[in-house]
Coordinates of C-alpha atoms and ligand atoms in Angstrom, one line a residue:
M1 CA 10.3 0.9 2.2
C2 CA 12.9 -1.8 2.5
G3 CA 15.0 -2.8 -0.1
I4 CA 16.0 -6.4 -0.7
V5 CA 19.0 -7.7 -2.6
G6 CA 20.5 -11.3 -3.1
I7 CA 23.2 -12.6 -5.2
V8 CA 24.2 -16.0 -6.1
G9 CA 27.7 -15.4 -7.6
R10 CA 31.0 -16.6 -8.7
R11 CA 33.1 -14.5 -6.6
S12 CA 33.2 -12.4 -3.8
V13 CA 29.7 -10.7 -3.5
A14 CA 29.7 -8.1 -0.8
A15 CA 30.7 -5.0 -3.0
Q16 CA 28.0 -6.0 -5.7
V17 CA 25.5 -6.4 -2.8
T18 CA 26.2 -2.9 -1.3
E19 CA 26.4 -1.3 -4.9
A20 CA 22.7 -2.7 -5.5
L21 CA 21.7 -1.6 -2.2
Q22 CA 22.8 1.9 -2.9
R23 CA 20.3 1.9 -6.0
L24 CA 17.7 1.3 -3.7
E25 CA 18.5 4.1 -1.4
Y26 CA 15.6 6.1 -3.0
R27 CA 13.2 3.9 -1.0
G28 CA 14.2 5.5 2.2
Y29 CA 16.1 3.4 4.9
D30 CA 17.7 4.1 8.5
S31 CA 19.9 0.9 8.7
A32 CA 21.5 -1.5 6.5
G33 CA 23.1 -5.2 6.4
I34 CA 24.6 -7.9 4.7
A35 CA 25.1 -11.6 5.1
T36 CA 27.4 -14.0 3.3
L37 CA 28.3 -17.4 3.5
E38 CA 32.3 -17.9 4.5
N39 CA 33.2 -21.3 4.2
G40 CA 29.9 -22.2 4.5
R41 CA 29.1 -20.3 7.9
L42 CA 26.9 -17.6 8.0
E43 CA 28.5 -14.0 8.6
R44 CA 26.8 -10.9 9.0
R45 CA 27.7 -7.2 9.0
R46 CA 25.0 -4.8 9.7
A47 CA 25.0 -1.1 10.6
E48 CA 22.6 1.6 11.9
G49 CA 22.2 4.7 9.8
K50 CA 23.6 5.2 6.1
L51 CA 25.2 2.8 3.8
V52 CA 28.5 4.4 4.4
N53 CA 28.5 3.0 8.1
L54 CA 27.8 -0.6 6.4
Q55 CA 30.7 0.0 3.9
L56 CA 33.0 1.0 7.0
K57 CA 32.5 -2.0 8.7
L58 CA 33.2 -4.0 5.7
L59 CA 36.2 -2.2 5.3
Q60 CA 37.1 -3.1 8.8
S61 CA 36.4 -6.9 8.7
P62 CA 35.6 -7.7 4.8
L63 CA 33.2 -10.7 3.8
S64 CA 34.5 -12.7 0.8
G65 CA 31.5 -15.1 0.4
A66 CA 30.3 -15.9 -3.1
I67 CA 26.7 -15.8 -2.2
G68 CA 25.0 -13.1 -0.4
I69 CA 21.9 -11.0 0.6
G70 CA 21.7 -7.4 1.6
H71 CA 18.8 -5.0 3.1
T72 CA 18.0 -1.6 3.6
R73 CA 15.7 -1.3 6.7
W74 CA 12.9 1.3 7.1
A75 CA 12.2 0.7 10.7
T76 CA 8.6 -0.8 11.5
H77 CA 8.6 -3.0 14.4
G78 CA 11.5 -1.8 16.8
R79 CA 14.0 1.0 16.6
P80 CA 16.2 1.5 13.8
N81 CA 19.4 0.1 15.5
E82 CA 22.2 -2.4 14.7
T83 CA 20.4 -5.3 16.8
N84 CA 17.1 -4.8 14.7
A85 CA 18.7 -4.2 11.4
H86 CA 18.5 -6.8 9.0
P87 CA 19.6 -10.0 7.9
H88 CA 18.3 -11.6 10.8
A89 CA 19.6 -15.0 11.2
T90 CA 19.8 -18.3 13.2
E91 CA 22.6 -20.8 13.0
R92 CA 21.0 -22.3 9.9
L93 CA 19.6 -19.3 7.8
A94 CA 19.6 -15.4 7.3
V95 CA 16.5 -13.4 6.3
V96 CA 15.8 -10.3 4.5
H97 CA 12.3 -9.0 4.6
N98 CA 10.1 -5.9 3.3
G99 CA 6.6 -5.2 4.5
I100 CA 4.9 -6.5 7.6
I101 CA 4.1 -9.9 9.3
E102 CA 1.0 -9.3 10.8
N103 CA 0.7 -12.3 12.8
F104 CA 4.0 -12.3 14.0
R105 CA 3.0 -12.3 17.8
Q106 CA 1.0 -15.2 17.4
L107 CA 3.9 -17.2 15.7
K108 CA 6.3 -15.8 18.3
A109 CA 4.3 -17.1 20.8
E110 CA 4.1 -20.6 19.6
L111 CA 7.9 -20.4 18.7
Q112 CA 8.7 -19.3 22.6
A113 CA 6.6 -22.1 23.7
H114 CA 8.9 -24.6 21.7
G115 CA 11.8 -22.7 24.2
I116 CA 12.9 -20.8 21.1
R117 CA 14.5 -17.3 22.2
F118 CA 14.2 -14.0 20.5
D119 CA 17.1 -11.5 20.2
T120 CA 15.3 -8.4 18.4
E121 CA 12.0 -6.4 18.5
T122 CA 11.3 -7.1 14.7
D123 CA 8.4 -9.0 12.8
T124 CA 11.3 -10.6 10.9
E125 CA 12.9 -12.5 13.3
V126 CA 10.0 -14.6 13.5
V127 CA 10.6 -15.6 10.0
A128 CA 14.0 -16.8 10.5
Q129 CA 13.1 -18.8 13.6
A130 CA 10.0 -20.3 12.0
V131 CA 11.8 -21.6 9.2
S132 CA 14.9 -22.6 11.2
Y133 CA 12.5 -24.5 13.5
A134 CA 10.8 -26.3 10.5
M135 CA 14.5 -27.3 9.6
A136 CA 15.2 -28.8 13.1
Q137 CA 12.4 -30.8 12.5
G138 CA 14.3 -32.6 9.5
L139 CA 13.0 -30.6 6.7
G140 CA 15.4 -29.1 4.0
P141 CA 15.6 -25.4 3.3
V142 CA 13.0 -25.4 0.2
E143 CA 10.7 -27.6 2.1
A144 CA 10.9 -25.6 5.5
V145 CA 10.3 -22.2 3.4
A146 CA 7.1 -24.0 1.6
A147 CA 6.1 -25.3 5.1
T148 CA 6.6 -21.6 6.7
L149 CA 5.3 -19.2 3.7
P150 CA 1.5 -20.4 4.1
R151 CA 1.5 -19.3 7.9
L152 CA 2.6 -15.9 7.1
R153 CA -0.3 -13.4 7.0
G154 CA 0.2 -9.7 5.7
A155 CA 2.3 -7.9 2.4
F156 CA 5.9 -8.8 2.2
A157 CA 8.7 -9.8 0.4
L158 CA 11.4 -12.2 1.6
G159 CA 15.1 -13.3 0.9
F160 CA 16.6 -16.2 2.4
L161 CA 20.4 -17.4 2.4
F162 CA 21.1 -20.9 4.2
A163 CA 24.3 -22.1 6.0
G164 CA 26.1 -24.8 4.2
E165 CA 24.1 -24.1 0.7
S166 CA 26.7 -22.2 -1.4
D167 CA 24.4 -22.4 -4.5
L168 CA 20.9 -21.7 -2.9
L169 CA 19.1 -18.5 -2.2
I170 CA 15.2 -18.5 -1.8
G171 CA 12.8 -15.4 -2.9
A172 CA 9.3 -14.9 -1.9
R173 CA 6.7 -12.3 -2.9
H174 CA 3.5 -11.6 -1.1
G175 CA 2.1 -8.3 -1.7
A176 CA 5.5 -6.5 -2.0
P177 CA 7.4 -6.5 -5.3
L178 CA 10.5 -8.9 -6.1
A179 CA 12.4 -9.3 -9.4
I180 CA 14.8 -11.8 -10.4
G181 CA 17.7 -11.1 -12.6
F182 CA 20.0 -13.4 -14.6
G183 CA 23.4 -13.1 -15.3
E184 CA 26.1 -15.5 -16.7
G185 CA 26.7 -18.0 -14.1
E186 CA 25.0 -15.7 -11.5
T187 CA 21.5 -15.2 -10.4
Y188 CA 20.0 -12.3 -8.6
L189 CA 17.2 -11.3 -6.6
G190 CA 16.1 -7.4 -6.0
S191 CA 13.2 -5.5 -4.9
D192 CA 13.1 -4.0 -8.5
A193 CA 15.1 -4.2 -11.8
L194 CA 17.0 -0.9 -10.9
A195 CA 18.7 -2.5 -7.9
L196 CA 20.1 -5.1 -10.6
A197 CA 21.0 -2.6 -13.3
P198 CA 24.5 -2.8 -13.1
F199 CA 24.5 -6.4 -13.2
T200 CA 22.0 -7.7 -15.7
D201 CA 19.2 -6.2 -18.0
A202 CA 17.3 -9.7 -18.1
I203 CA 14.7 -9.8 -15.4
T204 CA 11.7 -12.0 -14.4
Y205 CA 9.2 -10.3 -11.8
L206 CA 7.9 -12.5 -9.4
E207 CA 3.7 -12.7 -9.4
E208 CA 1.7 -12.4 -6.3
G209 CA 2.2 -15.2 -4.3
D210 CA 5.2 -16.8 -6.1
W211 CA 8.4 -17.9 -4.5
A212 CA 11.7 -18.7 -6.4
I213 CA 14.7 -20.8 -6.0
L214 CA 17.7 -19.2 -7.2
T215 CA 21.0 -20.9 -8.3
R216 CA 24.1 -20.1 -10.2
E217 CA 22.1 -21.7 -12.9
G218 CA 18.9 -19.9 -12.8
A219 CA 15.9 -19.8 -11.1
E220 CA 12.8 -22.1 -10.4
I221 CA 9.8 -20.3 -9.6
R222 CA 6.8 -21.6 -7.9
D223 CA 3.4 -20.4 -7.4
I224 CA 1.3 -20.2 -4.3
T225 CA 0.2 -23.7 -4.6
G226 CA 3.7 -24.7 -5.0
E227 CA 3.4 -25.6 -8.7
V228 CA 6.3 -24.7 -10.9
V229 CA 5.4 -22.0 -13.0
T230 CA 7.2 -20.1 -15.8
R231 CA 7.1 -16.2 -15.6
P232 CA 8.2 -14.1 -18.8
R233 CA 11.6 -12.7 -18.8
Q234 CA 12.1 -9.3 -20.2
I235 CA 15.1 -7.2 -21.3
I236 CA 15.1 -3.6 -19.5
A237 CA 16.3 -0.9 -21.7
A238 CA 18.8 1.1 -19.8
Q239 CA 17.2 4.4 -19.9
S240 CA 13.8 3.0 -18.5
Y241 CA 15.4 2.1 -15.2
R242 CA 14.6 5.3 -13.4
V243 CA 10.9 5.1 -14.1
D244 CA 10.5 1.4 -14.5
K245 CA 6.8 -0.2 -15.1
G246 CA 8.1 -3.4 -13.6
N247 CA 5.8 -6.1 -15.7
H248 CA 2.8 -3.6 -16.0
R249 CA 1.6 -2.0 -18.9
Y250 CA 0.8 1.2 -17.8
F251 CA 2.2 3.1 -14.3
M252 CA -1.3 3.1 -13.2
A253 CA -1.4 -0.6 -13.1
K254 CA 1.9 -0.5 -11.2
E255 CA 0.8 2.2 -9.0
I256 CA -2.7 0.2 -8.1
H257 CA -0.4 -2.7 -7.5
E258 CA 2.1 -1.2 -5.2
Q259 CA -0.5 -0.1 -2.6
P260 CA 0.2 -3.0 -0.1
E261 CA 4.0 -1.6 -0.2
V262 CA 3.3 2.0 -0.1
V263 CA 0.2 1.9 2.4
G264 CA 2.5 -0.5 4.7
R265 CA 5.3 2.1 4.5
T266 CA 3.1 4.7 5.3
L267 CA 1.5 3.0 8.2
A268 CA 4.9 2.2 9.5
H269 CA 5.6 6.0 9.7
Y270 CA 2.5 6.7 11.9
V271 CA 1.8 3.7 13.8
D272 CA 4.0 2.0 16.5
L273 CA 3.7 -1.5 15.3
A274 CA 5.2 -3.2 18.4
E275 CA 2.8 -0.7 20.7
D276 CA -0.5 -1.0 18.9
C277 CA -0.8 2.8 18.8
V278 CA -1.0 5.8 16.6
V279 CA 2.3 7.9 17.0
L280 CA 2.5 11.1 14.7
P281 CA 5.8 11.6 13.3
V282 CA 5.7 15.4 14.2
A283 CA 4.2 17.0 17.2
L284 CA 1.2 19.4 16.2
P285 CA 1.3 22.9 16.8
F286 CA -2.1 22.7 18.5
D287 CA -4.2 20.6 20.8
F288 CA -7.0 18.7 19.1
A289 CA -9.1 18.8 22.4
K290 CA -9.3 22.4 22.3
L291 CA -10.7 22.5 18.5
S292 CA -14.5 23.2 18.2
R293 CA -14.1 22.3 14.4
L294 CA -11.9 21.1 11.6
T295 CA -11.7 22.3 8.4
I296 CA -10.5 20.4 5.3
T297 CA -9.9 21.4 1.6
A298 CA -8.4 19.6 -1.3
C299 CA -9.1 18.8 -5.1
G300 CA -10.1 15.8 -7.1
T301 CA -9.3 12.7 -5.5
A302 CA -7.6 14.2 -2.5
Y303 CA -10.9 15.8 -2.1
Y304 CA -12.6 12.7 -1.8
A305 CA -9.8 11.3 0.6
G306 CA -11.0 14.4 2.8
L307 CA -14.5 13.6 2.5
I308 CA -14.1 10.1 3.7
A309 CA -11.9 11.5 6.6
K310 CA -15.0 13.8 7.8
Y311 CA -16.8 10.5 8.6
W312 CA -13.5 9.2 10.6
F313 CA -13.2 12.6 12.5
E314 CA -16.7 12.9 13.6
K315 CA -17.3 9.4 14.7
L316 CA -14.0 8.7 16.4
A317 CA -13.0 12.2 17.6
R318 CA -16.2 13.7 17.6
I319 CA -15.1 16.9 16.0
P320 CA -17.4 18.6 13.6
V321 CA -15.9 18.7 10.0
E322 CA -16.0 21.4 7.1
I323 CA -14.9 20.3 3.8
D324 CA -14.9 21.9 0.6
V325 CA -13.4 21.7 -3.0
A326 CA -10.6 24.2 -2.8
S327 CA -11.6 26.0 -5.6
E328 CA -14.7 27.0 -4.0
A329 CA -13.1 27.2 -0.4
R330 CA -10.5 29.7 -1.8
Y331 CA -13.4 32.5 -2.7
R332 CA -15.9 31.5 -0.4
E333 CA -14.7 34.0 2.1
A334 CA -15.8 31.4 5.1
P335 CA -15.1 32.5 8.3
L336 CA -12.4 30.5 10.0
D337 CA -11.2 30.8 13.8
K338 CA -8.2 32.1 14.7
D339 CA -6.2 29.3 16.1
G340 CA -8.3 26.6 14.6
V341 CA -7.1 24.1 11.8
T342 CA -7.3 23.3 8.4
L343 CA -6.3 20.3 6.9
V344 CA -4.9 20.3 3.3
I345 CA -4.5 17.4 1.2
S346 CA -2.4 17.4 -2.1
Q347 CA -0.6 14.4 -4.0
S348 CA 1.5 17.1 -5.8
G349 CA 1.6 19.7 -3.3
E350 CA 1.4 22.2 -5.9
T351 CA -2.3 22.5 -6.8
A352 CA -2.9 26.3 -7.4
D353 CA -6.4 26.1 -5.6
T354 CA -5.5 24.1 -2.7
L355 CA -2.4 26.1 -2.0
A356 CA -4.5 29.3 -2.1
S357 CA -7.2 27.9 0.2
M358 CA -4.2 27.1 2.4
R359 CA -2.9 30.5 2.3
Y360 CA -6.4 32.0 2.8
A361 CA -6.7 29.8 5.7
K362 CA -3.3 30.8 7.2
A363 CA -4.2 34.5 6.6
Q364 CA -7.3 34.0 8.9
G365 CA -4.8 32.8 11.9
Q366 CA -5.5 29.1 11.4
H367 CA -2.7 26.4 11.8
T368 CA -2.5 24.2 8.5
I369 CA -1.4 20.7 8.3
G370 CA -0.2 19.5 4.8
I371 CA -1.1 15.9 3.9
V372 CA 1.2 15.7 1.1
N373 CA 3.2 13.3 -1.2
V374 CA 5.9 15.5 -2.7
A375 CA 8.0 16.3 0.3
T376 CA 9.7 19.3 -1.2
S377 CA 6.6 21.0 -2.8
T378 CA 5.1 24.1 -2.0
I379 CA 2.4 23.3 0.2
A380 CA 4.6 20.9 2.2
R381 CA 6.9 23.8 2.9
E382 CA 4.4 26.3 3.5
A383 CA 2.1 24.3 6.0
S384 CA 2.5 24.8 9.7
A385 CA 2.9 20.8 10.0
L386 CA 3.8 18.4 7.2
L387 CA 2.1 14.7 7.3
P388 CA 3.7 12.8 4.6
T389 CA 2.1 10.1 2.6
L390 CA 4.8 7.9 1.5
A391 CA 3.4 6.7 -1.7
G392 CA 6.5 7.3 -3.8
V393 CA 6.5 9.2 -7.1
E394 CA 3.0 8.7 -8.9
I395 CA 3.2 9.2 -12.3
G396 CA -0.3 7.9 -13.7
V397 CA -2.3 10.9 -13.9
A398 CA -5.5 9.2 -12.2
S399 CA -4.3 9.2 -8.4
T400 CA -4.3 5.6 -6.9
K401 CA -1.8 4.8 -4.4
A402 CA -1.6 8.6 -3.1
F403 CA -5.2 8.2 -2.3
S404 CA -4.8 5.1 -0.2
C405 CA -1.8 6.5 1.4
Q406 CA -3.8 9.6 2.3
L407 CA -6.8 7.6 3.6
T408 CA -4.0 5.9 6.1
V409 CA -2.7 9.0 7.2
L410 CA -6.1 10.6 7.6
L411 CA -7.0 7.4 9.8
C412 CA -4.2 7.6 11.9
L413 CA -4.8 11.2 12.4
A414 CA -8.4 10.7 13.3
I415 CA -7.2 8.2 15.9
A416 CA -4.9 10.5 17.4
A417 CA -7.7 13.4 17.6
G418 CA -9.9 10.8 19.2
R419 CA -7.3 9.9 21.8
A420 CA -6.6 13.5 22.5
R421 CA -10.0 14.4 22.9
G422 CA -11.0 11.3 24.9
T423 CA -13.4 10.1 22.6
L424 CA -11.7 6.9 21.8
S425 CA -10.7 4.5 24.3
V426 CA -7.4 2.8 24.5
V427 CA -9.0 -0.3 23.7
D428 CA -10.8 1.2 20.7
E429 CA -7.6 2.8 19.5
R430 CA -5.9 -0.8 19.8
R431 CA -8.8 -2.5 17.9
L432 CA -8.4 0.2 14.9
V433 CA -4.8 0.0 14.8
D434 CA -4.9 -3.6 14.8
A435 CA -7.2 -3.1 11.9
L436 CA -5.0 -0.7 10.2
I437 CA -2.0 -3.2 10.4
T438 CA -4.2 -5.8 8.4
V439 CA -4.4 -3.2 5.6
P440 CA -1.7 -3.9 3.3
G441 CA -2.3 -7.8 3.6
L442 CA -6.2 -7.3 2.5
M443 CA -5.3 -4.9 0.0
A444 CA -3.0 -7.9 -1.5
E445 CA -6.0 -9.9 -1.2
A446 CA -8.1 -7.6 -2.9
L447 CA -5.7 -7.4 -5.7
R448 CA -6.5 -10.9 -6.3
Q449 CA -9.8 -10.0 -7.9
E450 CA -8.3 -8.7 -11.0
Q451 CA -9.3 -11.4 -13.2
E452 CA -12.8 -11.1 -12.3
I453 CA -12.6 -7.4 -12.6
E454 CA -11.0 -7.6 -16.0
Q455 CA -14.2 -9.8 -17.3
L456 CA -16.6 -7.3 -15.8
A457 CA -14.7 -4.3 -17.4
R458 CA -15.6 -5.7 -20.7
E459 CA -19.2 -5.1 -20.1
I460 CA -18.6 -2.2 -18.4
A461 CA -16.9 -0.7 -21.3
K462 CA -20.0 -1.1 -23.4
A463 CA -22.0 1.3 -21.0
K464 CA -22.8 4.9 -21.8
N465 CA -23.4 5.7 -18.2
V466 CA -22.4 4.3 -14.9
L467 CA -23.9 5.0 -11.4
Y468 CA -21.9 4.3 -8.2
L469 CA -23.8 4.2 -5.1
G470 CA -23.0 3.6 -1.2
R471 CA -23.5 5.1 2.1
G472 CA -21.5 6.3 5.0
T473 CA -17.9 6.1 3.9
A474 CA -19.0 4.0 0.8
Y475 CA -20.4 7.5 -0.3
P476 CA -17.4 9.4 -0.9
M477 CA -15.8 6.1 -2.4
A478 CA -18.8 6.0 -4.8
L479 CA -17.8 9.6 -5.9
E480 CA -14.1 8.5 -6.3
G481 CA -15.2 5.1 -8.2
A482 CA -16.9 7.3 -10.5
L483 CA -14.2 10.1 -10.9
K484 CA -11.6 7.2 -11.7
L485 CA -13.9 5.8 -14.4
K486 CA -14.7 8.8 -16.2
E487 CA -11.2 10.2 -15.9
I488 CA -9.4 7.6 -17.7
S489 CA -12.3 5.6 -19.9
Y490 CA -14.6 8.9 -20.7
I491 CA -17.6 7.0 -19.8
H492 CA -20.0 9.2 -18.0
A493 CA -20.2 8.0 -14.2
E494 CA -21.9 9.5 -11.3
G495 CA -21.4 8.6 -7.5
Y496 CA -24.2 9.1 -5.3
A497 CA -25.4 8.8 -1.7
A498 CA -27.4 5.4 -1.9
G499 CA -30.3 7.3 0.1
E500 CA -30.3 9.9 -2.5
L501 CA -31.4 7.4 -5.3
K502 CA -35.1 7.9 -4.8
H503 CA -34.7 11.8 -5.1
G504 CA -33.5 11.9 -8.7
P505 CA -31.0 9.5 -10.1
I506 CA -33.5 6.3 -9.8
A507 CA -34.9 8.1 -13.1
L508 CA -31.8 7.2 -14.8
I509 CA -32.1 3.3 -14.4
D510 CA -32.5 0.9 -16.7
E511 CA -31.1 -2.2 -18.2
T512 CA -28.1 -0.4 -20.1
V513 CA -27.0 1.5 -16.9
P514 CA -24.5 -0.7 -14.5
V515 CA -25.1 0.4 -11.1
I516 CA -22.0 -0.4 -9.0
M517 CA -23.1 -0.8 -5.2
I518 CA -20.3 -0.2 -2.8
A519 CA -21.4 -2.0 0.2
P520 CA -19.1 -2.9 3.0
H521 CA -20.5 -5.2 5.9
D522 CA -21.0 -2.1 8.1
A523 CA -23.9 -0.6 10.3
V524 CA -25.7 0.7 7.2
F525 CA -25.5 -2.3 5.1
E526 CA -29.2 -3.2 5.7
K527 CA -30.0 0.2 4.2
T528 CA -28.1 -0.2 1.4
V529 CA -29.6 -3.6 0.6
S530 CA -32.9 -1.7 0.4
N531 CA -31.6 0.4 -2.1
M532 CA -30.3 -2.4 -4.2
Q533 CA -33.7 -3.8 -4.0
E534 CA -34.9 -0.3 -5.9
V535 CA -32.5 -0.7 -8.5
A536 CA -33.3 -4.4 -9.3
A537 CA -37.1 -3.7 -9.2
R538 CA -36.4 -1.1 -12.2
G539 CA -34.5 -3.7 -14.2
G540 CA -30.9 -2.3 -13.1
R541 CA -27.7 -4.2 -13.6
I542 CA -26.2 -4.5 -10.0
I543 CA -22.5 -4.6 -9.5
L544 CA -22.1 -5.6 -5.8
V545 CA -18.8 -4.9 -4.1
T546 CA -18.9 -6.6 -0.5
D547 CA -17.6 -9.3 1.5
A548 CA -18.7 -13.2 1.3
K549 CA -20.9 -12.9 4.5
A550 CA -22.7 -10.0 3.8
M551 CA -23.2 -11.3 0.0
A552 CA -25.0 -14.2 1.2
L553 CA -27.3 -12.1 3.2
T554 CA -28.7 -10.0 0.2
E555 CA -29.9 -12.9 -2.1
M556 CA -30.3 -10.5 -4.8
E557 CA -29.7 -11.4 -8.4
T558 CA -26.6 -9.2 -9.8
M559 CA -24.8 -8.8 -12.8
A560 CA -21.5 -9.4 -10.9
T561 CA -20.0 -9.5 -7.5
L562 CA -16.5 -8.5 -6.4
T563 CA -15.7 -10.5 -3.2
M564 CA -13.6 -8.3 -0.9
P565 CA -12.1 -9.8 2.3
D566 CA -13.8 -9.6 5.7
L567 CA -12.7 -6.7 7.6
E568 CA -13.2 -4.2 10.1
P569 CA -15.6 -1.7 8.6
T570 CA -13.5 1.6 9.4
I571 CA -10.8 0.5 7.3
A572 CA -13.2 -0.6 4.3
P573 CA -12.4 2.8 2.1
I574 CA -8.4 1.9 1.8
V575 CA -9.5 -1.8 0.7
Y576 CA -12.2 -1.0 -1.4
A577 CA -10.5 1.5 -3.4
I578 CA -8.8 -1.7 -5.0
P579 CA -11.6 -3.0 -7.0
L580 CA -12.8 0.6 -8.1
Q581 CA -9.4 1.7 -9.4
L582 CA -9.0 -1.7 -11.1
L583 CA -12.5 -1.5 -12.9
A584 CA -11.7 1.9 -14.1
Y585 CA -8.2 0.7 -15.2
H586 CA -9.3 -2.2 -17.0
T587 CA -12.1 -0.5 -18.7
A588 CA -10.0 2.1 -20.1
V589 CA -7.4 -0.7 -21.4
V590 CA -10.3 -2.6 -23.3
M591 CA -11.5 0.7 -24.8
G592 CA -8.2 1.5 -25.8
K593 CA -7.4 4.6 -24.3
D594 CA -4.2 6.1 -23.0
V595 CA -4.5 5.1 -19.3
D596 CA -1.3 7.1 -17.8
Q597 CA -2.3 10.2 -19.8
P598 CA -6.1 10.6 -20.4
R599 CA -6.8 13.3 -22.5
N600 CA -7.5 17.0 -21.2
L601 CA -5.9 15.8 -17.5
A602 CA -2.8 17.0 -15.9
K603 CA -1.1 15.5 -13.0
S604 CA -0.5 18.5 -11.3
V605 CA -2.9 21.7 -11.8
T606 CA -0.8 24.8 -11.1
V607 CA -3.6 27.0 -12.8
E608 CA -6.8 27.9 -11.4
Ligands
LIG701 C1 -5.7 16.7 -10.7 C2 -5.4 14.9 -11.0 C3 -5.9 14.3 -9.8 C4 -5.9 15.0 -8.4 C5 -6.0 16.5 -8.5 C6 -5.7 16.9 -6.9 O1 -7.0 16.6 -11.2 O2 -5.7 14.6 -12.2 O3 -5.6 12.8 -9.9 O4 -6.7 14.2 -7.7 O5 -5.6 17.3 -9.6 O6 -4.2 17.0 -7.2 P1 -3.2 16.9 -6.1 O7 -1.9 16.9 -6.4 O8 -3.6 18.4 -5.3 O9 -3.8 15.7 -5.1

């Protein structure tokens, strides 16, 4: 996860920019850089590795400009060397960027056709060149950014500095967070309030799609349509910096909204974005091609991530998968092949049952792969191979961003397994990786349904029972959706395979029971529609979660519809997690529940 800093200051800002970058070190990075204006000219210093290398460069050749931008880079497109380090610049401007520009290849080809030469392997350089090109056509900096932003697809945040403009920075938020800080005759830009803590406690968080024009006087914020808007300014208490909620009421809300960014970061760790293929960060101590089956074990939300992965492994890698909740797996005395593989999924890496079933598998002579969010945890340390999820610290007890990152890693692993077993062609791998790259952007799009979901939550809050139905990977999604709702709102909710409806749960259906149909436009969509008809015929109130095209095909009366973006069906669970999480969250908020610490639940369950 890259870090962005910008300062329109009164005196030399290089030291302040590096200080702020230091506070963003926790996000992880492999190179760093800074650009300032020296007598109106752009000057950059960049260095591979830790910030100290950049600081050494600044000692050798100092920068004295009173306006600047800085960046810590977590490599996505291209190696973590100095050439690829940000800021990227043309003669006219320098830019820092966090996230992924999905359509960079297409934009690059267009710009190259205009004779523009590229120096780096990054997607970011496309932004620098595109804005620069717009300026070469006669646009001013603000107009050039305004013209370029709508052309960029993906989930990202940007910061711009322009040659000859000593009182202007531009920041833009589109799926990755960005905050503005207000000082005395100084204005700041940062990936979070923590970065700006040494300079100011007055912070405004940009909202999705916002972009801002910063001067020493302050900031003018515009929304996605270009309309000037006012966003609340908050005073951040010093002690709250470490565990900052941003402009969210609860950590869970913050964590739901962080997903485009952390999924992008996790993806960048598993996918070579330039080559369009999966590259696992560690060599696995076994060969997928030689396995006769795969065992998966986990608890709670992590278990549902495993259940979704079962569909992926079986379809893409043609490998049979056995999966059980860890509290059962550990005592079942299941026969496990020596040299076979058990996959263990856990956010905390400390869940007692998950740890015990991993140890059981080890004792049977199995290789264990830990898919874990806390890299220092027991499961992470004891697993034969660790595949980290890079969700960052998850505080809300109900897991959200760890879940979508688990799914991201699991799909990458299933693709790697398919390749190793010869069941997935290079073309199919590329198609799936291309789809994966779109996930952060699609998640940002799904988040835009929040207002509709908030309205719907008022209705759900009145229900005593809620049913979630789905087929294929939407079935475990239904289980996860129901778990989220019951965990934090205490409304009784059940997830079922839609095809099972007629074998029992249909008896529950009447006009008081909302039925949430999770129906991505996939191979089993028609079948799900038939199940919806069964619900409708019994007066059930349907809430349909699907995309616009599929919605048009159903012609059914629903209580509400939540429109998801068009997508490659394989990646649907990662994107569809968002409306399910938001629905549970807003229902609990409407009901006045303690969303982050629901009754009787613990974040890390270290007892049986
Ligand atoms: C607890 C949490 C759940 C989580 C489960 C497994 O029940 O409340 O959100 O899914 O434990 O935790 P783990 O850390 O192993 O993913």
